[in-house]
mmCIF file of N, CA and C in Angstrom:
data_model
loop_
_atom_site.group_PDB
_atom_site.id
_atom_site.type_symbol
_atom_site.label_atom_id
_atom_site.label_comp_id
_atom_site.label_asym_id
_atom_site.label_seq_id
_atom_site.Cartn_x
_atom_site.Cartn_y
_atom_site.Cartn_z
ATOM 1 N N UNK S 10 178.484 111.185 38.178
ATOM 2 C CA UNK S 10 178.810 112.547 38.354
ATOM 3 C C UNK S 10 180.161 112.703 37.581
ATOM 4 N N UNK S 11 180.130 113.813 36.782
ATOM 5 C CA UNK S 11 181.393 114.097 36.058
ATOM 6 C C UNK S 11 182.466 114.650 36.952
ATOM 7 N N UNK S 12 183.691 114.623 36.463
ATOM 8 C CA UNK S 12 184.798 115.100 37.281
ATOM 9 C C UNK S 12 184.696 116.629 37.534
ATOM 10 N N UNK S 13 184.187 117.388 36.559
ATOM 11 C CA UNK S 13 184.070 118.823 36.823
ATOM 12 C C UNK S 13 182.950 119.096 37.856
ATOM 13 N N UNK S 14 181.864 118.273 37.798
ATOM 14 C CA UNK S 14 180.865 118.449 38.862
ATOM 15 C C UNK S 14 181.347 118.123 40.233
ATOM 16 N N UNK S 15 182.217 117.037 40.282
ATOM 17 C CA UNK S 15 182.820 116.708 41.571
ATOM 18 C C UNK S 15 183.685 117.744 42.050
ATOM 19 N N UNK S 16 184.495 118.305 41.162
ATOM 20 C CA UNK S 16 185.448 119.426 41.614
ATOM 21 C C UNK S 16 184.636 120.586 42.100
ATOM 22 N N UNK S 17 183.589 120.918 41.386
ATOM 23 C CA UNK S 17 182.795 122.036 41.798
ATOM 24 C C UNK S 17 182.092 121.740 43.148
ATOM 25 N N UNK S 18 181.652 120.527 43.435
ATOM 26 C CA UNK S 18 181.020 120.198 44.627
ATOM 27 C C UNK S 18 182.116 120.317 45.806
ATOM 28 N N UNK S 19 183.286 119.841 45.597
ATOM 29 C CA UNK S 19 184.387 119.947 46.511
ATOM 30 C C UNK S 19 184.672 121.431 46.871
ATOM 31 N N UNK S 20 184.780 122.262 45.793
ATOM 32 C CA UNK S 20 185.035 123.603 46.070
ATOM 33 C C UNK S 20 183.876 124.324 46.777
ATOM 34 N N UNK S 21 182.651 123.964 46.428
ATOM 35 C CA UNK S 21 181.538 124.511 47.171
ATOM 36 C C UNK S 21 181.497 124.146 48.630
ATOM 37 N N UNK S 22 181.818 122.851 48.947
ATOM 38 C CA UNK S 22 181.840 122.441 50.255
ATOM 39 C C UNK S 22 182.955 123.080 51.052
ATOM 40 N N UNK S 23 184.104 123.311 50.350
ATOM 41 C CA UNK S 23 185.165 124.031 51.032
ATOM 42 C C UNK S 23 184.780 125.490 51.358
ATOM 43 N N UNK S 24 184.144 126.099 50.447
ATOM 44 C CA UNK S 24 183.728 127.515 50.639
ATOM 45 C C UNK S 24 182.719 127.569 51.820
ATOM 46 N N UNK S 25 181.813 126.628 51.819
ATOM 47 C CA UNK S 25 180.757 126.578 52.887
ATOM 48 C C UNK S 25 181.465 126.438 54.231
ATOM 49 N N UNK S 26 182.444 125.515 54.285
ATOM 50 C CA UNK S 26 183.171 125.341 55.527
ATOM 51 C C UNK S 26 183.962 126.515 55.969
ATOM 52 N N UNK S 27 184.572 127.204 55.002
ATOM 53 C CA UNK S 27 185.281 128.374 55.353
ATOM 54 C C UNK S 27 184.342 129.548 55.786
ATOM 55 N N UNK S 28 183.182 129.686 55.106
ATOM 56 C CA UNK S 28 182.236 130.658 55.556
ATOM 57 C C UNK S 28 181.732 130.441 56.974
ATOM 58 N N UNK S 29 181.555 129.164 57.311
ATOM 59 C CA UNK S 29 181.101 128.859 58.586
ATOM 60 C C UNK S 29 182.128 129.256 59.755
ATOM 61 N N UNK S 30 183.379 128.988 59.399
ATOM 62 C CA UNK S 30 184.501 129.374 60.296
ATOM 63 C C UNK S 30 184.536 130.923 60.447
ATOM 64 N N UNK S 31 184.469 131.637 59.312
ATOM 65 C CA UNK S 31 184.488 133.085 59.366
ATOM 66 C C UNK S 31 183.295 133.641 60.121
ATOM 67 N N UNK S 32 182.129 133.071 59.917
ATOM 68 C CA UNK S 32 180.976 133.555 60.691
ATOM 69 C C UNK S 32 181.122 133.421 62.215
ATOM 70 N N UNK S 33 181.774 132.319 62.566
ATOM 71 C CA UNK S 33 181.991 132.050 64.029
ATOM 72 C C UNK S 33 182.975 133.126 64.586
ATOM 73 N N UNK S 34 183.959 133.434 63.813
ATOM 74 C CA UNK S 34 184.879 134.572 64.258
ATOM 75 C C UNK S 34 184.168 135.877 64.284
ATOM 76 N N UNK S 35 183.328 136.123 63.334
ATOM 77 C CA UNK S 35 182.599 137.411 63.216
ATOM 78 C C UNK S 35 181.643 137.527 64.411
ATOM 79 N N UNK S 36 180.917 136.459 64.718
ATOM 80 C CA UNK S 36 179.968 136.492 65.792
ATOM 81 C C UNK S 36 180.611 136.676 67.133
ATOM 82 N N UNK S 37 181.731 136.086 67.301
ATOM 83 C CA UNK S 37 182.439 136.168 68.632
ATOM 84 C C UNK S 37 183.506 137.235 68.738
ATOM 85 N N UNK S 38 183.524 138.162 67.765
ATOM 86 C CA UNK S 38 184.583 139.124 67.709
ATOM 87 C C UNK S 38 184.675 140.044 68.978
ATOM 88 N N UNK S 39 183.554 140.409 69.563
ATOM 89 C CA UNK S 39 183.628 141.327 70.744
ATOM 90 C C UNK S 39 183.428 140.518 72.019
ATOM 91 N N UNK S 40 183.450 139.221 72.031
ATOM 92 C CA UNK S 40 183.156 138.430 73.197
ATOM 93 C C UNK S 40 184.472 137.855 73.771
ATOM 94 N N UNK S 41 184.621 138.047 75.115
ATOM 95 C CA UNK S 41 185.822 137.408 75.752
ATOM 96 C C UNK S 41 185.361 135.949 76.061
ATOM 97 N N UNK S 42 186.038 135.076 75.416
ATOM 98 C CA UNK S 42 185.687 133.630 75.548
ATOM 99 C C UNK S 42 186.589 133.122 76.691
ATOM 100 N N UNK S 43 185.919 132.840 77.798
ATOM 101 C CA UNK S 43 186.629 132.251 78.888
ATOM 102 C C UNK S 43 185.570 131.441 79.818
ATOM 103 N N UNK S 44 186.094 130.824 80.750
ATOM 104 C CA UNK S 44 185.121 130.058 81.716
ATOM 105 C C UNK S 44 184.333 128.991 81.058
ATOM 106 N N UNK S 45 183.054 128.895 81.368
ATOM 107 C CA UNK S 45 182.183 127.866 80.813
ATOM 108 C C UNK S 45 182.054 127.898 79.304
ATOM 109 N N UNK S 46 182.069 129.087 78.743
ATOM 110 C CA UNK S 46 181.921 129.211 77.265
ATOM 111 C C UNK S 46 183.173 128.541 76.573
ATOM 112 N N UNK S 47 184.296 128.904 77.119
ATOM 113 C CA UNK S 47 185.546 128.346 76.520
ATOM 114 C C UNK S 47 185.497 126.859 76.693
ATOM 115 N N UNK S 48 185.126 126.325 77.869
ATOM 116 C CA UNK S 48 185.061 124.834 78.132
ATOM 117 C C UNK S 48 184.090 124.204 77.103
ATOM 118 N N UNK S 49 182.925 124.836 76.819
ATOM 119 C CA UNK S 49 181.965 124.305 75.911
ATOM 120 C C UNK S 49 182.530 124.327 74.463
ATOM 121 N N UNK S 50 183.232 125.375 74.095
ATOM 122 C CA UNK S 50 183.795 125.520 72.703
ATOM 123 C C UNK S 50 184.917 124.472 72.549
ATOM 124 N N UNK S 51 185.709 124.266 73.634
ATOM 125 C CA UNK S 51 186.814 123.305 73.585
ATOM 126 C C UNK S 51 186.292 121.859 73.464
ATOM 127 N N UNK S 52 185.107 121.602 73.882
ATOM 128 C CA UNK S 52 184.428 120.229 73.854
ATOM 129 C C UNK S 52 183.879 119.996 72.543
ATOM 130 N N UNK S 53 183.695 120.949 71.692
ATOM 131 C CA UNK S 53 182.974 120.744 70.414
ATOM 132 C C UNK S 53 183.645 119.776 69.466
ATOM 133 N N UNK S 54 184.976 119.871 69.208
ATOM 134 C CA UNK S 54 185.539 118.987 68.172
ATOM 135 C C UNK S 54 185.292 117.513 68.552
ATOM 136 N N UNK S 55 185.549 116.974 69.767
ATOM 137 C CA UNK S 55 185.256 115.572 69.991
ATOM 138 C C UNK S 55 183.779 115.290 69.860
ATOM 139 N N UNK S 56 182.954 116.201 70.269
ATOM 140 C CA UNK S 56 181.509 115.900 70.230
ATOM 141 C C UNK S 56 181.055 115.814 68.685
ATOM 142 N N UNK S 57 181.535 116.668 67.942
ATOM 143 C CA UNK S 57 181.245 116.567 66.457
ATOM 144 C C UNK S 57 181.769 115.344 65.865
ATOM 145 N N UNK S 58 182.899 114.914 66.175
ATOM 146 C CA UNK S 58 183.495 113.696 65.722
ATOM 147 C C UNK S 58 182.597 112.476 66.137
ATOM 148 N N UNK S 59 182.194 112.387 67.309
ATOM 149 C CA UNK S 59 181.314 111.379 67.791
ATOM 150 C C UNK S 59 179.921 111.390 67.052
ATOM 151 N N UNK S 60 179.441 112.583 66.752
ATOM 152 C CA UNK S 60 178.173 112.674 66.036
ATOM 153 C C UNK S 60 178.309 112.167 64.578
ATOM 154 N N UNK S 61 179.444 112.394 64.000
ATOM 155 C CA UNK S 61 179.732 111.874 62.643
ATOM 156 C C UNK S 61 179.848 110.358 62.605
ATOM 157 N N UNK S 62 180.504 109.763 63.570
ATOM 158 C CA UNK S 62 180.720 108.287 63.551
ATOM 159 C C UNK S 62 179.675 107.516 64.258
ATOM 160 N N UNK S 63 178.698 108.198 64.938
ATOM 161 C CA UNK S 63 177.681 107.358 65.726
ATOM 162 C C UNK S 63 176.875 106.543 64.777
ATOM 163 N N UNK S 64 176.440 106.945 63.592
ATOM 164 C CA UNK S 64 175.767 105.999 62.716
ATOM 165 C C UNK S 64 176.532 104.768 62.348
ATOM 166 N N UNK S 65 177.792 104.934 62.207
ATOM 167 C CA UNK S 65 178.698 103.771 61.870
ATOM 168 C C UNK S 65 178.684 102.816 63.089
ATOM 169 N N UNK S 66 178.845 103.409 64.286
ATOM 170 C CA UNK S 66 178.929 102.584 65.444
ATOM 171 C C UNK S 66 177.602 101.674 65.523
ATOM 172 N N UNK S 67 176.541 102.214 65.214
ATOM 173 C CA UNK S 67 175.237 101.529 65.408
ATOM 174 C C UNK S 67 174.878 100.671 64.193
ATOM 175 N N UNK S 68 175.450 100.846 63.087
ATOM 176 C CA UNK S 68 174.914 100.079 61.932
ATOM 177 C C UNK S 68 175.956 99.168 61.256
ATOM 178 N N UNK S 69 177.124 98.970 61.880
ATOM 179 C CA UNK S 69 178.189 98.140 61.273
ATOM 180 C C UNK S 69 178.593 97.007 62.174
ATOM 181 N N UNK S 70 179.726 96.449 61.912
ATOM 182 C CA UNK S 70 180.151 95.316 62.701
ATOM 183 C C UNK S 70 181.001 95.539 63.953
ATOM 184 N N UNK S 71 181.540 94.454 64.454
ATOM 185 C CA UNK S 71 182.193 94.536 65.726
ATOM 186 C C UNK S 71 183.543 95.373 65.618
ATOM 187 N N UNK S 72 184.212 95.241 64.459
ATOM 188 C CA UNK S 72 185.471 95.996 64.264
ATOM 189 C C UNK S 72 185.239 97.535 64.400
ATOM 190 N N UNK S 73 184.151 97.919 63.710
ATOM 191 C CA UNK S 73 183.858 99.390 63.775
ATOM 192 C C UNK S 73 183.395 99.855 65.100
ATOM 193 N N UNK S 74 182.719 98.984 65.866
ATOM 194 C CA UNK S 74 182.223 99.383 67.157
ATOM 195 C C UNK S 74 183.395 99.537 68.085
ATOM 196 N N UNK S 75 184.300 98.561 68.041
ATOM 197 C CA UNK S 75 185.505 98.664 68.953
ATOM 198 C C UNK S 75 186.379 99.836 68.534
ATOM 199 N N UNK S 76 186.579 100.059 67.266
ATOM 200 C CA UNK S 76 187.326 101.246 66.796
ATOM 201 C C UNK S 76 186.742 102.557 67.359
ATOM 202 N N UNK S 77 185.347 102.594 67.279
ATOM 203 C CA UNK S 77 184.663 103.785 67.737
ATOM 204 C C UNK S 77 184.940 104.054 69.248
ATOM 205 N N UNK S 78 184.887 102.923 69.984
ATOM 206 C CA UNK S 78 185.230 103.023 71.479
ATOM 207 C C UNK S 78 186.687 103.515 71.709
ATOM 208 N N UNK S 79 187.549 103.026 70.927
ATOM 209 C CA UNK S 79 188.942 103.484 71.063
ATOM 210 C C UNK S 79 189.027 104.939 70.658
ATOM 211 N N UNK S 80 188.369 105.345 69.661
ATOM 212 C CA UNK S 80 188.417 106.766 69.263
ATOM 213 C C UNK S 80 187.754 107.620 70.304
ATOM 214 N N UNK S 81 186.605 107.185 70.901
ATOM 215 C CA UNK S 81 185.998 107.906 72.014
ATOM 216 C C UNK S 81 186.943 108.056 73.091
ATOM 217 N N UNK S 82 187.716 107.047 73.506
ATOM 218 C CA UNK S 82 188.615 107.094 74.583
ATOM 219 C C UNK S 82 189.754 108.148 74.260
ATOM 220 N N UNK S 83 190.214 108.150 73.013
ATOM 221 C CA UNK S 83 191.241 109.126 72.660
ATOM 222 C C UNK S 83 190.644 110.555 72.801
ATOM 223 N N UNK S 84 189.368 110.778 72.403
ATOM 224 C CA UNK S 84 188.803 112.044 72.583
ATOM 225 C C UNK S 84 188.555 112.382 73.992
ATOM 226 N N UNK S 85 188.296 111.383 74.843
ATOM 227 C CA UNK S 85 188.115 111.621 76.290
ATOM 228 C C UNK S 85 189.449 112.191 76.882
ATOM 229 N N UNK S 86 190.509 111.690 76.448
ATOM 230 C CA UNK S 86 191.840 112.140 76.994
ATOM 231 C C UNK S 86 192.296 113.512 76.314
ATOM 232 N N UNK S 87 191.416 114.100 75.570
ATOM 233 C CA UNK S 87 191.666 115.424 74.970
ATOM 234 C C UNK S 87 192.876 115.506 74.027
ATOM 235 N N UNK S 88 193.101 114.410 73.364
ATOM 236 C CA UNK S 88 194.133 114.400 72.338
ATOM 237 C C UNK S 88 193.844 115.331 71.228
ATOM 238 N N UNK S 89 194.767 115.869 70.493
ATOM 239 C CA UNK S 89 194.433 116.724 69.366
ATOM 240 C C UNK S 89 193.527 116.075 68.426
ATOM 241 N N UNK S 90 192.685 116.763 67.766
ATOM 242 C CA UNK S 90 191.632 116.217 66.902
ATOM 243 C C UNK S 90 192.262 115.401 65.822
ATOM 244 N N UNK S 91 193.314 115.891 65.181
ATOM 245 C CA UNK S 91 194.043 115.088 64.103
ATOM 246 C C UNK S 91 194.500 113.713 64.602
ATOM 247 N N UNK S 92 195.026 113.694 65.812
ATOM 248 C CA UNK S 92 195.529 112.499 66.453
ATOM 249 C C UNK S 92 194.333 111.532 66.719
ATOM 250 N N UNK S 93 193.260 112.100 67.252
ATOM 251 C CA UNK S 93 192.033 111.305 67.491
ATOM 252 C C UNK S 93 191.567 110.683 66.253
ATOM 253 N N UNK S 94 191.435 111.421 65.131
ATOM 254 C CA UNK S 94 191.062 110.899 63.862
ATOM 255 C C UNK S 94 191.956 109.718 63.412
ATOM 256 N N UNK S 95 193.265 110.042 63.542
ATOM 257 C CA UNK S 95 194.249 109.048 63.002
ATOM 258 C C UNK S 95 194.124 107.741 63.878
ATOM 259 N N UNK S 96 193.938 107.865 65.157
ATOM 260 C CA UNK S 96 193.701 106.735 65.980
ATOM 261 C C UNK S 96 192.499 105.916 65.542
ATOM 262 N N UNK S 97 191.421 106.625 65.272
ATOM 263 C CA UNK S 97 190.244 105.979 64.782
ATOM 264 C C UNK S 97 190.439 105.255 63.430
ATOM 265 N N UNK S 98 191.106 105.851 62.541
ATOM 266 C CA UNK S 98 191.354 105.314 61.185
ATOM 267 C C UNK S 98 192.180 104.042 61.324
ATOM 268 N N UNK S 99 193.347 104.140 62.100
ATOM 269 C CA UNK S 99 194.192 103.041 62.215
ATOM 270 C C UNK S 99 193.523 101.922 62.945
ATOM 271 N N UNK S 100 192.697 102.211 63.976
ATOM 272 C CA UNK S 100 191.984 101.184 64.708
ATOM 273 C C UNK S 100 191.057 100.435 63.848
ATOM 274 N N UNK S 101 190.263 101.108 63.042
ATOM 275 C CA UNK S 101 189.244 100.387 62.219
ATOM 276 C C UNK S 101 189.925 99.574 61.124
ATOM 277 N N UNK S 102 191.050 100.079 60.541
ATOM 278 C CA UNK S 102 191.757 99.272 59.545
ATOM 279 C C UNK S 102 192.307 98.074 60.138
ATOM 280 N N UNK S 103 193.021 98.223 61.308
ATOM 281 C CA UNK S 103 193.589 97.011 61.957
ATOM 282 C C UNK S 103 192.514 96.011 62.455
ATOM 283 N N UNK S 104 191.456 96.519 62.994
ATOM 284 C CA UNK S 104 190.440 95.601 63.516
ATOM 285 C C UNK S 104 189.686 94.939 62.340
ATOM 286 N N UNK S 105 189.417 95.564 61.294
ATOM 287 C CA UNK S 105 188.843 94.954 60.087
ATOM 288 C C UNK S 105 189.715 93.872 59.589
ATOM 289 N N UNK S 106 191.021 94.102 59.590
ATOM 290 C CA UNK S 106 191.986 93.139 59.028
ATOM 291 C C UNK S 106 191.952 91.887 60.062
ATOM 292 N N UNK S 107 191.950 92.246 61.355
ATOM 293 C CA UNK S 107 191.963 91.137 62.308
ATOM 294 C C UNK S 107 190.734 90.293 62.326
ATOM 295 N N UNK S 108 189.578 90.936 62.011
ATOM 296 C CA UNK S 108 188.243 90.188 62.081
ATOM 297 C C UNK S 108 187.786 89.631 60.736
ATOM 298 N N UNK S 109 188.659 89.818 59.658
ATOM 299 C CA UNK S 109 188.194 89.297 58.355
ATOM 300 C C UNK S 109 188.171 87.776 58.450
ATOM 301 N N UNK S 110 187.157 87.159 57.802
ATOM 302 C CA UNK S 110 187.140 85.674 57.824
ATOM 303 C C UNK S 110 188.237 85.055 56.893
ATOM 304 N N UNK S 111 188.638 83.909 57.331
ATOM 305 C CA UNK S 111 189.593 83.145 56.520
ATOM 306 C C UNK S 111 190.922 83.341 56.950
#
């Protein structure tokens, strides 16, 4: 893939992400978000994060599995999404380093 194709792909993905966010605001513009709906929407970021990393949990080694459990625990405690992601990244890096042979 050429660098211009990669840049176009990144821009396209960014636009698609932005359009998805805008459509959510548009669809919920007249709706008072509270109660169970608010709780469901608040639970989405950790759920999406777990859906993204679930294949890694099931198809890789012990370090990744433990790091995923640590990340899930961080999500369970409702830490901010960026903090949860950072905990997951640091966990997997440190555990891979700890479990490397030799």
